[in-house]
XYZ file of C-alpha atoms in Angstrom:
191
model
C 191.525 125.379 44.620
C 188.294 123.342 44.747
C 187.230 125.180 47.911
C 187.627 128.542 46.141
C 185.336 127.342 43.348
C 182.738 126.204 45.867
C 182.700 129.611 47.563
C 182.412 131.400 44.214
C 179.535 129.133 43.237
C 177.809 129.720 46.609
C 178.170 133.493 46.190
C 176.659 133.296 42.691
C 173.736 131.200 44.007
C 173.113 133.722 46.785
C 173.031 136.561 44.243
C 170.672 134.657 41.952
C 168.059 133.858 44.616
C 165.574 136.693 45.125
C 165.132 138.369 48.493
C 162.096 137.228 50.469
C 158.969 139.128 49.458
C 157.150 141.002 52.202
C 153.473 140.114 52.419
C 151.061 142.807 51.222
C 149.860 144.714 54.281
C 147.012 146.550 52.581
C 143.695 145.415 51.180
C 142.501 145.957 47.628
C 140.866 149.185 48.821
C 144.197 150.428 50.221
C 143.277 149.872 53.888
C 145.878 148.303 56.165
C 145.196 144.720 57.227
C 144.813 145.339 60.951
C 142.181 144.567 63.547
C 141.191 148.245 63.604
C 140.824 148.357 59.825
C 138.769 145.145 59.895
C 136.419 146.537 62.562
C 136.081 149.737 60.574
C 135.267 147.714 57.438
C 132.610 145.762 59.352
C 131.069 148.989 60.637
C 131.082 150.421 57.107
C 129.477 147.255 55.678
C 126.732 147.264 58.312
C 125.906 150.924 57.726
C 125.921 150.775 53.917
C 124.327 147.346 53.266
C 121.430 145.331 54.619
C 123.409 142.407 56.062
C 121.227 139.467 56.996
C 123.882 136.851 57.824
C 127.481 136.457 58.895
C 128.165 134.628 55.624
C 126.985 137.696 53.678
C 129.130 139.957 55.867
C 132.170 137.704 55.344
C 131.590 137.927 51.589
C 131.445 141.759 51.740
C 134.664 141.801 53.779
C 136.351 139.369 51.381
C 135.500 141.702 48.479
C 137.221 144.458 50.450
C 140.325 142.299 51.004
C 139.654 140.928 54.499
C 139.652 137.150 54.985
C 137.935 136.365 58.303
C 136.842 133.183 60.016
C 133.325 132.826 61.358
C 134.670 132.799 64.926
C 136.541 136.086 64.408
C 133.497 137.646 62.787
C 131.266 136.578 65.704
C 133.744 138.015 68.201
C 134.020 141.284 66.245
C 130.235 141.672 66.009
C 129.920 141.053 69.743
C 132.613 143.624 70.579
C 130.931 146.180 68.336
C 127.516 145.613 69.956
C 126.083 144.529 66.612
C 122.650 143.019 67.015
C 120.067 141.499 64.705
C 117.193 143.934 64.320
C 113.775 143.227 62.822
C 113.253 145.118 59.564
C 109.873 146.594 58.513
C 109.359 143.667 56.100
C 109.798 141.159 58.958
C 113.304 139.999 58.014
C 116.273 140.494 60.333
C 119.523 142.301 59.603
C 122.614 143.254 61.582
C 122.851 146.777 62.964
C 125.204 148.438 65.395
C 123.465 149.214 68.661
C 124.031 152.982 68.668
C 123.458 153.352 72.406
C 126.229 150.902 73.245
C 124.162 149.161 75.903
C 121.226 146.788 75.993
C 118.129 148.770 75.079
C 116.028 146.562 77.388
C 118.108 147.489 80.435
C 115.548 148.598 83.067
C 117.416 151.666 84.330
C 118.832 152.812 80.983
C 122.500 153.761 80.956
C 124.828 151.570 83.012
C 128.264 153.211 83.241
C 130.058 150.070 84.476
C 128.621 147.916 81.690
C 129.376 150.531 79.014
C 132.983 150.829 80.235
C 133.385 147.039 80.266
C 132.115 146.824 76.682
C 134.360 149.694 75.562
C 137.388 148.162 77.287
C 136.971 144.932 75.263
C 137.216 146.930 72.045
C 139.679 149.666 73.003
C 142.370 147.651 74.787
C 145.529 147.840 72.715
C 144.274 150.716 70.561
C 144.869 153.541 73.067
C 148.581 154.375 73.327
C 148.604 157.482 75.565
C 146.235 159.877 77.313
C 146.653 163.464 78.573
C 144.203 165.852 80.244
C 143.918 169.634 80.299
C 141.021 171.199 82.176
C 137.838 169.644 80.730
C 139.570 168.124 77.687
C 141.217 164.758 77.179
C 143.654 164.028 74.346
C 143.853 160.357 73.415
C 146.548 158.961 71.131
C 145.864 155.711 69.285
C 147.592 153.408 66.843
C 147.864 154.945 63.390
C 144.496 155.013 61.650
C 142.475 154.011 64.737
C 141.386 157.420 66.062
C 138.103 157.707 64.177
C 137.080 154.178 65.139
C 137.997 154.735 68.811
C 136.223 158.118 68.760
C 133.040 156.543 67.405
C 133.129 153.860 70.128
C 133.531 156.548 72.800
C 130.726 158.633 71.259
C 128.319 155.679 71.206
C 129.117 154.444 74.705
C 129.876 157.519 76.777
C 127.807 158.899 79.593
C 126.615 162.505 79.627
C 130.065 163.520 80.944
C 131.481 163.454 77.380
C 130.024 166.233 75.250
C 131.698 164.975 72.081
C 134.861 163.857 70.322
C 136.952 165.093 67.418
C 139.158 162.481 65.767
C 142.026 162.656 63.302
C 144.258 159.790 62.181
C 145.834 158.870 65.523
C 144.587 161.562 67.936
C 141.195 162.182 69.551
C 140.042 165.217 71.505
C 137.325 164.463 74.066
C 135.466 167.456 75.435
C 133.953 166.755 78.829
C 131.421 168.647 80.924
C 133.979 169.589 83.587
C 137.536 168.988 84.801
C 136.510 166.260 87.279
C 134.792 164.254 84.533
C 137.820 164.692 82.272
C 140.118 163.453 85.048
C 137.970 160.361 85.672
C 137.725 159.508 81.961
C 141.457 160.101 81.417
C 142.348 157.762 84.284
C 140.042 155.058 82.936
C 141.445 155.385 79.406
C 145.002 155.229 80.807
C 144.138 151.894 82.399
C 143.607 150.509 78.868
C 147.162 151.302 77.693
């Protein structure tokens, strides 16, 4: 009989202990805590605030629910082509290099360099790619399409006329079918 009491007691203990709590996977602003969401939050902070230091940026991200280390923040800023720009008052602040390539590059646009920079950011975000005539449909992780679309817009050559992005799907409109085929193959290499 003692063994029956032990099993009853064990069963009661198991019922009394609460189930493990899942960690919160959204920030205070309701954004998911993902790399894509963090990069989007950084982009938003840099476009809506004058950010003069990484410490200030980390504080803005913390207020939005993102805890980041200085090393992660440096890596993210590098991947996003964020640079320190001189302001009219002489101070410096972070800004996203809209052209996606070094503005001092002697011959302007460098397709290989732009693709290398985009690949660092886009790897793991693109899940599938399909092409039809001069259009490319890109599927991404949930919530990443607008971020990926903005990266493509900022870094693309003249072969991409523009992008339209939803939640997890992007439509790229290219100048012709050959350009669409080349871009689709490159994007497929990132999946």
